[in-house]
Coordinates of C-alpha atoms and ligand atoms in Angstrom, one line a residue:
S28 CA -43.5 -26.2 -122.9
A29 CA -45.7 -28.5 -120.9
A30 CA -43.5 -31.5 -121.7
E31 CA -40.5 -29.8 -120.2
A32 CA -42.2 -28.8 -117.0
G33 CA -43.3 -32.3 -116.3
L34 CA -41.5 -35.3 -114.8
Y35 CA -40.5 -36.7 -118.1
T36 CA -38.6 -35.3 -121.1
A37 CA -37.8 -36.3 -124.7
S38 CA -34.7 -38.0 -123.4
D39 CA -36.8 -40.6 -121.6
Q40 CA -38.1 -43.6 -123.5
V41 CA -41.6 -42.5 -122.6
V42 CA -44.1 -41.0 -125.1
L43 CA -45.1 -37.6 -123.9
L44 CA -48.9 -37.2 -124.3
T45 CA -50.4 -33.9 -125.3
P46 CA -54.0 -32.9 -126.2
E47 CA -52.8 -33.0 -129.8
N48 CA -51.3 -36.5 -129.9
V49 CA -53.3 -38.3 -127.2
E50 CA -55.8 -39.8 -129.8
S51 CA -53.2 -41.0 -132.2
V52 CA -51.1 -42.6 -129.5
L53 CA -53.8 -44.3 -127.4
I54 CA -56.5 -45.1 -129.9
N55 CA -56.3 -47.7 -132.6
S56 CA -52.5 -48.1 -132.0
T57 CA -50.8 -51.3 -133.3
A58 CA -49.0 -51.5 -129.9
A59 CA -50.5 -51.9 -126.5
I60 CA -49.9 -48.8 -124.4
F61 CA -49.5 -48.1 -120.7
A62 CA -50.3 -44.5 -120.0
E63 CA -49.3 -42.8 -116.7
F64 CA -51.6 -39.9 -115.7
Y65 CA -49.7 -37.9 -113.1
A66 CA -49.4 -34.5 -111.5
S67 CA -45.9 -33.0 -111.4
W68 CA -46.5 -31.7 -107.8
C69 CA -47.6 -35.0 -106.4
G70 CA -45.0 -36.7 -104.2
H71 CA -45.9 -40.2 -105.1
C72 CA -45.6 -39.3 -108.8
I73 CA -42.2 -37.8 -108.3
A74 CA -41.0 -40.9 -106.4
F75 CA -42.5 -43.2 -109.1
S76 CA -41.0 -41.3 -112.1
P77 CA -37.4 -42.8 -111.9
V78 CA -39.0 -46.3 -111.7
Y79 CA -41.1 -45.6 -114.7
K80 CA -38.1 -44.3 -116.6
S81 CA -35.9 -47.3 -115.8
L82 CA -38.8 -49.6 -116.7
A83 CA -39.0 -47.8 -120.1
R84 CA -35.3 -48.2 -120.6
D85 CA -35.6 -51.9 -119.7
I86 CA -38.3 -52.7 -122.2
T87 CA -37.2 -50.3 -125.0
E88 CA -36.8 -53.3 -127.4
W89 CA -40.5 -54.2 -126.8
K90 CA -41.8 -50.9 -128.2
P91 CA -43.4 -52.2 -131.4
A92 CA -45.6 -54.5 -129.2
V93 CA -46.0 -52.4 -126.1
D94 CA -45.0 -48.8 -125.2
L95 CA -45.1 -46.5 -122.2
A96 CA -46.6 -43.0 -122.2
A97 CA -47.2 -40.3 -119.7
I98 CA -49.1 -37.0 -119.3
D99 CA -48.9 -34.3 -116.7
C100 CA -52.4 -33.5 -115.4
A101 CA -51.1 -30.5 -113.5
E102 CA -50.6 -28.7 -116.8
D103 CA -53.6 -26.4 -117.6
E104 CA -53.6 -27.4 -121.2
N105 CA -53.7 -31.2 -120.3
R106 CA -56.5 -30.9 -117.8
K107 CA -59.3 -31.7 -120.4
V108 CA -57.6 -34.9 -121.4
C109 CA -57.2 -36.1 -117.9
T110 CA -60.9 -35.3 -117.1
A111 CA -62.0 -37.1 -120.2
F112 CA -60.1 -40.2 -119.1
G113 CA -61.8 -40.0 -115.7
I114 CA -58.6 -39.4 -113.7
R115 CA -59.2 -38.6 -110.0
A116 CA -55.9 -39.7 -108.3
Y117 CA -52.3 -39.5 -109.2
P118 CA -50.5 -41.4 -110.5
T119 CA -53.0 -43.5 -112.4
I120 CA -51.8 -46.0 -114.9
K121 CA -54.1 -47.2 -117.6
F122 CA -53.7 -50.0 -120.0
F123 CA -54.9 -49.5 -123.6
H124 CA -54.9 -52.7 -125.6
A125 CA -53.8 -52.5 -129.2
Y126 CA -56.6 -51.2 -131.5
S127 CA -58.4 -49.5 -128.6
K128 CA -61.7 -47.9 -129.7
P129 CA -62.1 -44.1 -129.7
E130 CA -64.5 -44.3 -126.7
S131 CA -61.9 -46.4 -124.7
R132 CA -60.9 -45.0 -121.4
G133 CA -58.4 -47.8 -120.8
Q134 CA -58.2 -50.4 -118.0
A135 CA -56.9 -49.7 -114.6
F136 CA -53.4 -51.0 -114.0
K137 CA -52.3 -51.1 -110.4
A138 CA -48.6 -50.1 -110.1
T139 CA -48.3 -50.5 -106.3
T140 CA -44.7 -51.6 -106.5
H141 CA -41.5 -49.7 -107.3
D142 CA -39.8 -53.0 -108.4
V143 CA -39.1 -52.7 -112.1
R144 CA -38.9 -56.5 -112.5
V145 CA -42.4 -57.0 -111.0
L146 CA -43.8 -54.2 -113.2
R147 CA -42.2 -55.7 -116.3
Q148 CA -43.7 -59.1 -115.4
R149 CA -47.2 -57.5 -115.0
I150 CA -46.7 -56.1 -118.5
V151 CA -45.9 -59.5 -119.9
D152 CA -49.0 -60.9 -118.2
K153 CA -51.1 -58.2 -119.8
L154 CA -49.6 -58.9 -123.2
E155 CA -50.0 -62.7 -122.9
N156 CA -53.7 -62.3 -122.0
H157 CA -54.2 -59.6 -124.7
E158 CA -57.6 -59.9 -126.3
E159 CA -58.0 -60.1 -130.1
P160 CA -56.8 -58.3 -132.2
W161 CA -53.4 -59.2 -130.9
P162 CA -50.7 -56.5 -131.4
P163 CA -49.2 -57.6 -134.7
A164 CA -45.6 -57.1 -133.7
C165 CA -46.0 -59.2 -130.6
P166 CA -44.6 -62.8 -131.0
P167 CA -46.5 -65.7 -129.4
L168 CA -45.7 -65.9 -125.7
E169 CA -47.3 -69.2 -124.7
P170 CA -45.1 -72.2 -124.2
T171 CA -44.2 -74.2 -127.3
S172 CA -44.6 -77.9 -127.7
Q173 CA -42.8 -80.8 -129.4
T174 CA -45.4 -80.7 -132.2
E175 CA -44.9 -77.0 -132.9
I176 CA -41.1 -77.4 -132.9
D177 CA -41.2 -80.4 -135.3
S178 CA -42.8 -78.3 -138.1
F179 CA -41.3 -74.9 -137.0
F180 CA -39.1 -74.2 -140.0
E181 CA -41.9 -75.2 -142.4
N182 CA -44.0 -72.4 -141.0
N183 CA -41.3 -69.8 -140.1
N184 CA -38.7 -68.4 -142.3
V185 CA -35.9 -68.0 -139.7
Q186 CA -32.3 -69.3 -139.3
Y187 CA -32.6 -70.1 -135.6
L188 CA -35.2 -71.1 -133.2
A189 CA -34.0 -70.3 -129.6
L190 CA -35.7 -72.5 -127.0
I191 CA -35.6 -71.3 -123.5
F192 CA -36.2 -74.2 -121.1
E193 CA -37.6 -72.9 -117.8
D194 CA -40.0 -73.5 -115.0
T195 CA -43.7 -72.4 -115.3
K196 CA -43.2 -69.4 -113.0
S197 CA -40.2 -68.0 -114.9
Y198 CA -40.6 -65.0 -117.1
I199 CA -37.2 -65.2 -118.9
G200 CA -38.5 -67.0 -122.0
R201 CA -41.2 -64.4 -122.6
E202 CA -38.9 -61.5 -121.8
V203 CA -36.2 -62.7 -124.2
T204 CA -38.9 -63.3 -126.8
L205 CA -39.9 -59.7 -126.5
D206 CA -36.2 -58.5 -126.3
L207 CA -35.7 -60.1 -129.7
L208 CA -38.8 -59.0 -131.5
Q209 CA -37.0 -56.3 -133.5
F210 CA -34.5 -58.8 -134.8
E211 CA -34.8 -60.9 -137.9
T212 CA -33.9 -64.5 -138.7
V213 CA -34.3 -65.6 -135.1
A214 CA -37.4 -66.7 -133.2
V215 CA -37.6 -67.4 -129.5
R216 CA -40.0 -69.8 -127.7
R217 CA -40.2 -70.9 -124.1
V218 CA -40.4 -74.6 -123.3
L219 CA -41.7 -75.6 -119.9
S220 CA -39.6 -78.0 -117.8
T221 CA -42.7 -80.2 -117.7
E222 CA -42.5 -80.8 -121.5
S223 CA -40.8 -84.1 -120.7
A224 CA -40.4 -85.6 -124.1
L225 CA -38.3 -82.7 -125.3
V226 CA -36.5 -82.2 -122.0
T227 CA -35.5 -85.9 -122.1
K228 CA -34.6 -85.9 -125.8
L229 CA -32.1 -83.0 -125.4
G230 CA -31.0 -84.1 -121.9
V231 CA -31.9 -80.7 -120.4
T232 CA -31.0 -80.6 -116.8
E233 CA -30.7 -76.9 -116.1
F234 CA -33.6 -74.5 -115.9
P235 CA -33.3 -71.9 -117.3
S236 CA -31.1 -72.8 -120.2
C237 CA -31.2 -72.0 -123.9
Y238 CA -30.8 -74.2 -126.9
L239 CA -30.5 -73.2 -130.6
Y240 CA -32.4 -75.3 -133.0
S241 CA -31.5 -75.0 -136.7
P242 CA -33.4 -75.9 -139.9
Q243 CA -30.8 -78.7 -140.4
G244 CA -32.2 -80.2 -137.2
N245 CA -29.3 -79.5 -134.9
F246 CA -29.7 -78.6 -131.3
T247 CA -26.8 -76.7 -129.6
R248 CA -26.6 -75.1 -126.2
L249 CA -26.3 -71.3 -126.2
E250 CA -23.1 -70.5 -124.3
V251 CA -23.5 -67.6 -121.8
N252 CA -21.7 -66.5 -118.7
I253 CA -24.8 -66.5 -116.6
E254 CA -28.1 -68.2 -117.4
A255 CA -30.2 -65.0 -117.2
R256 CA -32.3 -62.8 -119.5
T257 CA -29.8 -60.1 -120.3
F258 CA -27.1 -62.7 -121.3
Y259 CA -29.5 -64.7 -123.5
S260 CA -30.8 -61.5 -125.2
Y261 CA -27.3 -60.1 -125.8
A262 CA -26.0 -63.4 -127.2
L263 CA -29.1 -64.0 -129.5
Q264 CA -29.1 -60.5 -130.9
R265 CA -25.5 -61.1 -132.0
L266 CA -25.8 -64.5 -133.6
P267 CA -24.2 -64.5 -137.1
G268 CA -26.9 -63.5 -139.6
V269 CA -29.2 -62.0 -137.1
T270 CA -30.0 -58.3 -137.9
R271 CA -32.2 -55.7 -136.6
S272 CA -35.4 -55.3 -138.7
G273 CA -35.1 -52.5 -141.2
K274 CA -31.3 -52.2 -140.8
P275 CA -29.0 -53.4 -143.6
P276 CA -26.8 -56.3 -142.6
P277 CA -23.3 -55.3 -141.5
V278 CA -20.9 -54.6 -144.3
T279 CA -18.5 -57.5 -144.8
A280 CA -14.7 -57.1 -144.2
D281 CA -13.8 -57.3 -147.9
V282 CA -16.3 -54.7 -148.9
L283 CA -14.9 -52.4 -146.2
A284 CA -11.3 -53.2 -147.4
N285 CA -12.2 -52.4 -151.0
N286 CA -13.9 -49.1 -150.2
T287 CA -11.6 -46.9 -152.2
Q288 CA -13.0 -43.5 -151.0
E289 CA -11.1 -43.9 -147.8
P290 CA -9.2 -47.2 -147.3
W291 CA -10.5 -49.1 -144.3
K292 CA -7.9 -49.4 -141.5
P293 CA -8.2 -52.5 -139.4
F294 CA -8.3 -51.8 -135.7
N295 CA -8.5 -53.3 -132.3
Q296 CA -11.7 -52.5 -130.4
Y297 CA -9.9 -53.0 -127.1
K298 CA -7.6 -50.1 -127.8
V299 CA -8.0 -46.3 -128.0
Y300 CA -6.4 -44.5 -131.0
M301 CA -4.5 -41.2 -130.8
A302 CA -5.6 -40.6 -134.4
D303 CA -9.2 -40.5 -133.3
L304 CA -8.5 -38.1 -130.4
E305 CA -6.5 -35.7 -132.6
S306 CA -9.1 -35.9 -135.3
T307 CA -11.7 -35.0 -132.7
L308 CA -9.6 -32.0 -131.6
H309 CA -9.2 -30.9 -135.2
F310 CA -12.9 -31.1 -135.9
S311 CA -13.8 -29.4 -132.6
L312 CA -11.3 -26.6 -132.8
R313 CA -11.2 -25.9 -136.6
V314 CA -14.7 -26.8 -137.7
E315 CA -17.2 -26.7 -134.8
L316 CA -15.8 -23.6 -133.1
A317 CA -15.4 -21.8 -136.5
A318 CA -19.2 -21.7 -136.7
H319 CA -19.0 -18.9 -134.1
T320 CA -17.5 -15.8 -135.5
V321 CA -17.3 -14.1 -132.1
I322 CA -17.2 -16.1 -128.9
K323 CA -18.3 -14.3 -125.8
G324 CA -20.2 -14.6 -122.5
E325 CA -21.2 -18.1 -121.6
A326 CA -19.6 -19.5 -124.8
L327 CA -16.3 -17.9 -123.9
S328 CA -16.4 -19.4 -120.5
S329 CA -17.1 -22.8 -122.0
L330 CA -14.2 -22.5 -124.4
N331 CA -11.9 -21.4 -121.5
D332 CA -12.9 -24.4 -119.4
Y333 CA -12.6 -26.8 -122.4
I334 CA -9.1 -25.7 -123.3
S335 CA -8.1 -25.6 -119.7
V336 CA -9.1 -29.3 -119.0
L337 CA -7.4 -30.3 -122.3
V338 CA -4.1 -28.7 -121.2
K339 CA -4.3 -30.4 -117.8
Y340 CA -5.5 -33.9 -118.7
F341 CA -5.2 -34.6 -122.4
P342 CA -2.5 -37.2 -122.8
G343 CA -1.4 -35.8 -126.1
R344 CA 1.9 -35.8 -128.1
P345 CA 4.2 -32.9 -127.0
V346 CA 3.5 -30.9 -130.3
V347 CA -0.2 -31.1 -129.7
M348 CA 0.2 -30.2 -126.0
N349 CA 2.3 -27.2 -127.0
L350 CA -0.5 -26.0 -129.3
L351 CA -3.1 -26.4 -126.6
K352 CA -0.9 -24.5 -124.2
S353 CA -0.5 -21.6 -126.6
L354 CA -4.2 -21.5 -127.1
N355 CA -4.8 -21.6 -123.4
A356 CA -2.3 -18.8 -122.8
R357 CA -4.0 -16.7 -125.5
L358 CA -7.3 -17.2 -123.8
Q359 CA -5.9 -16.5 -120.3
N360 CA -4.4 -13.2 -121.6
Q361 CA -7.7 -12.2 -123.1
T362 CA -8.7 -8.8 -121.7
G363 CA -12.0 -8.1 -123.4
D364 CA -15.1 -10.2 -122.8
E365 CA -15.1 -11.7 -126.3
I366 CA -12.7 -13.3 -128.8
S367 CA -13.1 -13.7 -132.5
Y368 CA -12.7 -17.1 -134.0
E369 CA -10.2 -15.5 -136.3
A370 CA -7.8 -15.0 -133.4
I371 CA -8.2 -18.6 -132.4
G372 CA -7.7 -19.7 -136.0
E373 CA -4.5 -17.7 -136.2
I374 CA -3.0 -19.6 -133.3
L375 CA -4.0 -22.9 -134.9
D376 CA -2.5 -21.9 -138.2
N377 CA 0.6 -20.0 -137.0
S378 CA 1.6 -23.0 -135.0
A379 CA 1.8 -25.0 -138.2
Q380 CA 4.9 -23.0 -139.1
S381 CA 6.7 -24.1 -135.9
A382 CA 8.0 -27.6 -135.7
D383 CA 7.2 -28.2 -132.1
T384 CA 3.7 -26.8 -132.0
A385 CA 1.0 -28.3 -134.2
L386 CA -2.4 -30.0 -134.4
P387 CA -2.6 -32.2 -137.5
E388 CA -5.0 -30.8 -140.1
G389 CA -7.8 -33.0 -141.2
V390 CA -9.3 -36.2 -139.8
R391 CA -8.0 -39.7 -139.8
W392 CA -10.6 -41.9 -138.0
V393 CA -9.5 -45.4 -136.9
G394 CA -11.5 -46.8 -133.9
C395 CA -14.2 -44.3 -134.9
Q396 CA -14.4 -45.3 -138.6
G397 CA -17.9 -45.8 -139.9
S398 CA -19.0 -48.4 -142.4
Q399 CA -20.5 -45.3 -144.2
P400 CA -19.2 -41.7 -144.3
H401 CA -22.1 -40.4 -142.3
L402 CA -21.7 -42.8 -139.4
R403 CA -19.7 -42.6 -136.2
R404 CA -16.6 -40.4 -136.5
Y405 CA -16.8 -37.1 -134.7
P406 CA -19.4 -37.9 -132.0
C407 CA -17.6 -41.2 -131.4
G408 CA -14.4 -39.3 -130.9
M409 CA -16.0 -36.8 -128.6
W410 CA -17.2 -39.6 -126.3
I411 CA -13.8 -41.2 -126.2
L412 CA -12.0 -37.9 -125.6
F413 CA -14.2 -37.2 -122.6
H414 CA -13.9 -40.7 -121.2
V415 CA -10.1 -40.3 -121.5
L416 CA -10.2 -36.9 -119.7
T417 CA -12.3 -38.2 -116.8
V418 CA -9.9 -41.1 -116.4
Q419 CA -6.8 -38.9 -116.6
A420 CA -8.2 -36.4 -114.1
K421 CA -8.7 -39.3 -111.6
N422 CA -5.1 -40.3 -112.2
S423 CA -3.6 -36.8 -111.9
G424 CA -5.0 -36.1 -108.5
G425 CA -6.9 -33.0 -109.4
T426 CA -9.0 -31.2 -106.8
D427 CA -12.4 -30.8 -108.3
P428 CA -14.1 -34.2 -109.3
K429 CA -16.6 -32.3 -111.4
E430 CA -14.1 -30.3 -113.4
V431 CA -14.0 -32.4 -116.5
L432 CA -17.7 -33.2 -116.6
S433 CA -18.6 -29.5 -116.1
A434 CA -16.3 -28.5 -118.9
M435 CA -17.8 -31.2 -121.1
R436 CA -21.3 -30.1 -120.2
K437 CA -20.5 -26.5 -121.1
Y438 CA -18.7 -27.4 -124.3
V439 CA -21.7 -29.5 -125.5
H440 CA -24.1 -26.8 -124.5
S441 CA -22.3 -24.0 -126.2
F442 CA -20.8 -25.6 -129.2
F443 CA -21.8 -29.3 -130.0
G444 CA -23.3 -29.1 -133.4
C445 CA -25.9 -31.8 -132.8
T446 CA -28.4 -29.6 -131.0
L447 CA -30.7 -32.4 -130.0
C448 CA -27.8 -34.3 -128.5
A449 CA -26.8 -31.2 -126.6
E450 CA -30.4 -30.9 -125.2
H451 CA -30.5 -34.5 -124.1
F452 CA -27.1 -34.3 -122.5
E453 CA -28.0 -31.1 -120.7
T454 CA -31.1 -32.8 -119.3
M455 CA -29.0 -35.8 -118.0
A456 CA -26.5 -33.4 -116.5
G457 CA -29.1 -31.3 -114.9
E458 CA -30.7 -34.4 -113.3
S459 CA -27.7 -36.0 -111.7
L460 CA -24.3 -34.3 -112.3
S461 CA -24.6 -32.6 -108.9
G462 CA -24.3 -36.0 -107.2
V463 CA -20.8 -36.6 -108.6
N464 CA -18.4 -35.9 -105.7
T465 CA -15.5 -38.2 -106.3
F466 CA -13.2 -38.8 -109.3
S467 CA -14.4 -42.4 -109.4
S468 CA -18.0 -41.4 -109.6
A469 CA -17.2 -38.9 -112.4
V470 CA -15.7 -41.7 -114.5
L471 CA -18.7 -43.9 -113.7
W472 CA -21.2 -41.2 -114.3
L473 CA -20.0 -40.6 -117.8
W474 CA -20.0 -44.3 -118.5
S475 CA -23.5 -44.8 -117.3
R476 CA -24.9 -41.8 -119.1
H477 CA -23.2 -42.9 -122.3
N478 CA -25.0 -46.2 -121.9
R479 CA -28.3 -44.4 -121.5
V480 CA -27.6 -42.7 -124.8
N481 CA -26.8 -46.1 -126.3
N482 CA -30.0 -47.5 -125.0
R483 CA -32.0 -44.7 -126.6
L484 CA -30.2 -44.9 -129.9
A485 CA -30.2 -48.7 -130.4
G486 CA -31.7 -49.2 -133.8
A487 CA -31.8 -45.5 -134.6
L488 CA -30.8 -44.3 -138.1
S489 CA -27.5 -43.1 -136.7
E490 CA -26.6 -46.6 -135.6
D491 CA -23.8 -48.2 -137.7
P492 CA -24.9 -51.8 -138.6
N493 CA -21.3 -52.8 -138.1
F494 CA -21.2 -51.2 -134.6
P495 CA -24.5 -51.8 -132.9
K496 CA -25.3 -49.8 -129.8
I497 CA -24.9 -52.0 -126.8
Q498 CA -24.7 -51.6 -123.1
W499 CA -21.0 -51.3 -122.9
P500 CA -18.7 -53.1 -122.1
S501 CA -20.3 -56.3 -123.4
P502 CA -20.3 -59.6 -121.4
E503 CA -17.5 -60.8 -123.8
T504 CA -15.4 -57.7 -123.4
C505 CA -15.6 -57.6 -119.6
P506 CA -17.2 -60.7 -118.1
A507 CA -16.5 -59.6 -114.5
C508 CA -18.4 -56.3 -115.1
H509 CA -21.7 -58.3 -115.4
S510 CA -23.5 -60.1 -112.6
V511 CA -27.0 -60.9 -111.4
K512 CA -28.9 -60.2 -108.3
D513 CA -30.5 -63.0 -106.3
N514 CA -33.7 -62.7 -108.3
G515 CA -31.8 -63.0 -111.6
E516 CA -31.9 -59.4 -112.6
H517 CA -28.8 -58.0 -114.4
R518 CA -26.5 -56.0 -112.2
W519 CA -23.4 -54.0 -113.2
S520 CA -20.5 -54.8 -110.9
Q521 CA -19.3 -51.2 -110.6
E522 CA -16.3 -52.3 -108.6
K523 CA -15.2 -54.1 -111.7
V524 CA -16.4 -51.6 -114.3
L525 CA -14.3 -48.8 -112.7
P526 CA -10.9 -50.6 -113.1
F527 CA -12.0 -51.7 -116.6
L528 CA -12.6 -48.0 -117.6
M529 CA -9.4 -46.9 -115.9
S530 CA -7.5 -49.4 -117.9
H531 CA -9.3 -49.0 -121.2
F532 CA -9.0 -45.2 -121.3
S533 CA -5.5 -45.0 -119.7
S534 CA -2.6 -43.5 -121.6
S535 CA -0.9 -46.8 -121.9
N536 CA -3.9 -48.2 -123.8
I537 CA -3.8 -45.4 -126.4
L538 CA -2.0 -46.4 -129.6
P539 CA 0.0 -43.7 -131.3
D540 CA -0.8 -45.1 -134.7
Y541 CA -3.3 -47.4 -136.2
L542 CA -0.7 -49.8 -137.6
E543 CA 0.2 -51.2 -134.3
Ligands
FAD28 P1 -20.4 -44.1 -129.5 O1 -21.6 -44.1 -128.7 O2 -20.0 -42.8 -130.1 O3 -19.2 -44.6 -128.6 C1 -17.8 -44.5 -129.1 C2 -17.0 -45.6 -128.5 O4 -17.0 -45.5 -127.0 C3 -17.6 -47.0 -128.7 O5 -17.2 -47.5 -129.9 C4 -17.1 -47.8 -127.5 O6 -15.8 -48.2 -127.8 C5 -17.1 -46.8 -126.4 N1 -18.3 -46.8 -125.6 C6 -19.5 -47.2 -125.9 N2 -20.3 -47.1 -124.8 C7 -19.6 -46.6 -123.8 C8 -19.8 -46.3 -122.5 N3 -21.0 -46.5 -121.9 N4 -18.8 -45.9 -121.7 C9 -17.5 -45.8 -122.2 N5 -17.2 -46.1 -123.5 C10 -18.2 -46.5 -124.3 N6 -26.8 -39.1 -131.2 C11 -28.1 -39.0 -131.3 O7 -28.6 -39.5 -132.4 N7 -28.9 -38.5 -130.4 C12 -28.4 -38.0 -129.2 O8 -29.1 -37.5 -128.4 C13 -27.0 -38.0 -129.0 N8 -26.4 -37.4 -127.9 C14 -25.1 -37.4 -127.8 C15 -24.5 -36.7 -126.7 C16 -23.1 -36.6 -126.7 C17 -22.5 -35.8 -125.5 C18 -22.3 -37.1 -127.7 C19 -20.8 -37.0 -127.6 C20 -22.8 -37.8 -128.7 C21 -24.2 -37.9 -128.8 N9 -24.8 -38.6 -129.9 C22 -26.2 -38.6 -130.0 C23 -24.0 -39.3 -130.9 C24 -24.1 -40.8 -130.5 O9 -24.0 -41.0 -129.1 C25 -22.8 -41.6 -131.0 O10 -21.7 -40.9 -130.7 C26 -22.9 -41.7 -132.5 O11 -24.1 -42.3 -132.9 C27 -21.7 -42.7 -133.0 O12 -21.9 -43.9 -132.3 P2 -20.7 -45.0 -132.2 O13 -21.2 -46.3 -132.7 O14 -19.5 -44.5 -132.9 O15 -20.5 -45.2 -130.6

């Protein structure tokens, strides 16, 4: 389809415009929209597309107030749309304010920079100067005053007011306000350093800094590792009682414990559990593969590679490794170009009769338990399994840095039951897997792509309220992994992330049982 031929796909946080949806997206929308009109053959457009994509990931929480869209004018079927909007040069970005009229052709928006931070600030400017009607989801962005604060809790039903004290030129207050717009029971306002009464009253000396004001009248400093946007937003989104709009609050510990269907097993989030890895293998080999009566061609090659990396790198118990080895031997001795699932099932079952060769039947989730039966579990286990394998491959001194990731890509493509997940993953792999040339970059590639998926799924239906999707590891879990550039933008310290991953997914961090 046209969407797939263009520079953006459904995996990006960008609305793909088509002749069918262009009206409904741009006209009379409750959110302000930036629309990029591009041509997929144009060099500037190609160079700009990664910038636009990372901008979209950066402001994904702002969606109800402002969203990004794109359309490929090089596609025959889109040409009429591009002509109607008067597009003559690519790329052209147009701003459509909320509730734009049907005759609106948008306002020109100059994107002469590739600096995501600058583009994001221009978007804040556009929102702050938005004409009436204001996008309903967009919170007030102008600085607050002592007077507003004095009566704040009379007019706003929230548990916290976060005040970001900052200089006039700083955008942090407005950015954090927008980062929190999908969260309930907390409001954010910026206070200018020139608001001297308040600054003096609270003794604020650092700009930026963030204070929490409660209905009881208390002011407390928000503790963060670094006084910067990402750290404020992360901390505020996780305050006790703060929940994402439309999501139920997290289930409390005693409700989880009394869930009789499957008793809740307390676990340590800093550990990896063998029970999750074995449950993943059980589900993958006995349930997911079983959906294929005959496995041949590409799927057979995917299965061979999958079992082969498991035999090489899975840090399993001897009984499980013996089973994987028998399976591998059976596949290696395969003469024809297909194998029936029955033959595989026989190995899985026969082995149950032998004491030293077995894969436990059934699932026993621990670190991948969900607060409800349809949440987490198998896909969670799949991610952990593959992180463990990339880490083990780096430790075992293999020869091909892409071996594990290629096997994962093929498994997901051939067998992973979540078809949409498989498509998204294939898109990511197609974009950048070829750049992985060392074992370290393989470990980091999977980590950063998993974070992209987390970014896309934050707030989605599949998100467990007890385990919100975050950019992982969090500033609490790995403080050294997070830093900021000179301009205050968040930066991952990959030189710290790598050892963190190597240790988290190492065999010595895998607990044999959940009781420990
Ligand atoms: P998961 O995201 O499954 O993570 C499991 C555990 O890994 C976390 O609890 C944490 O301890 C750790 N972790 C988290 N982030 C990272 C990281 N960046 N690096 C290393 N470890 C990390 N669901 C969809 O709805 N749409 C999709 O397109 C989609 N694509 C998927 C593609 C693949 C290949 C897989 C395996 C799953 C996909 N899923 C998709 C499922 C989704 O990503 C989650 O697995 C699922 O929603 C369960 O989430 P979770 O909270 O258990 O955490």
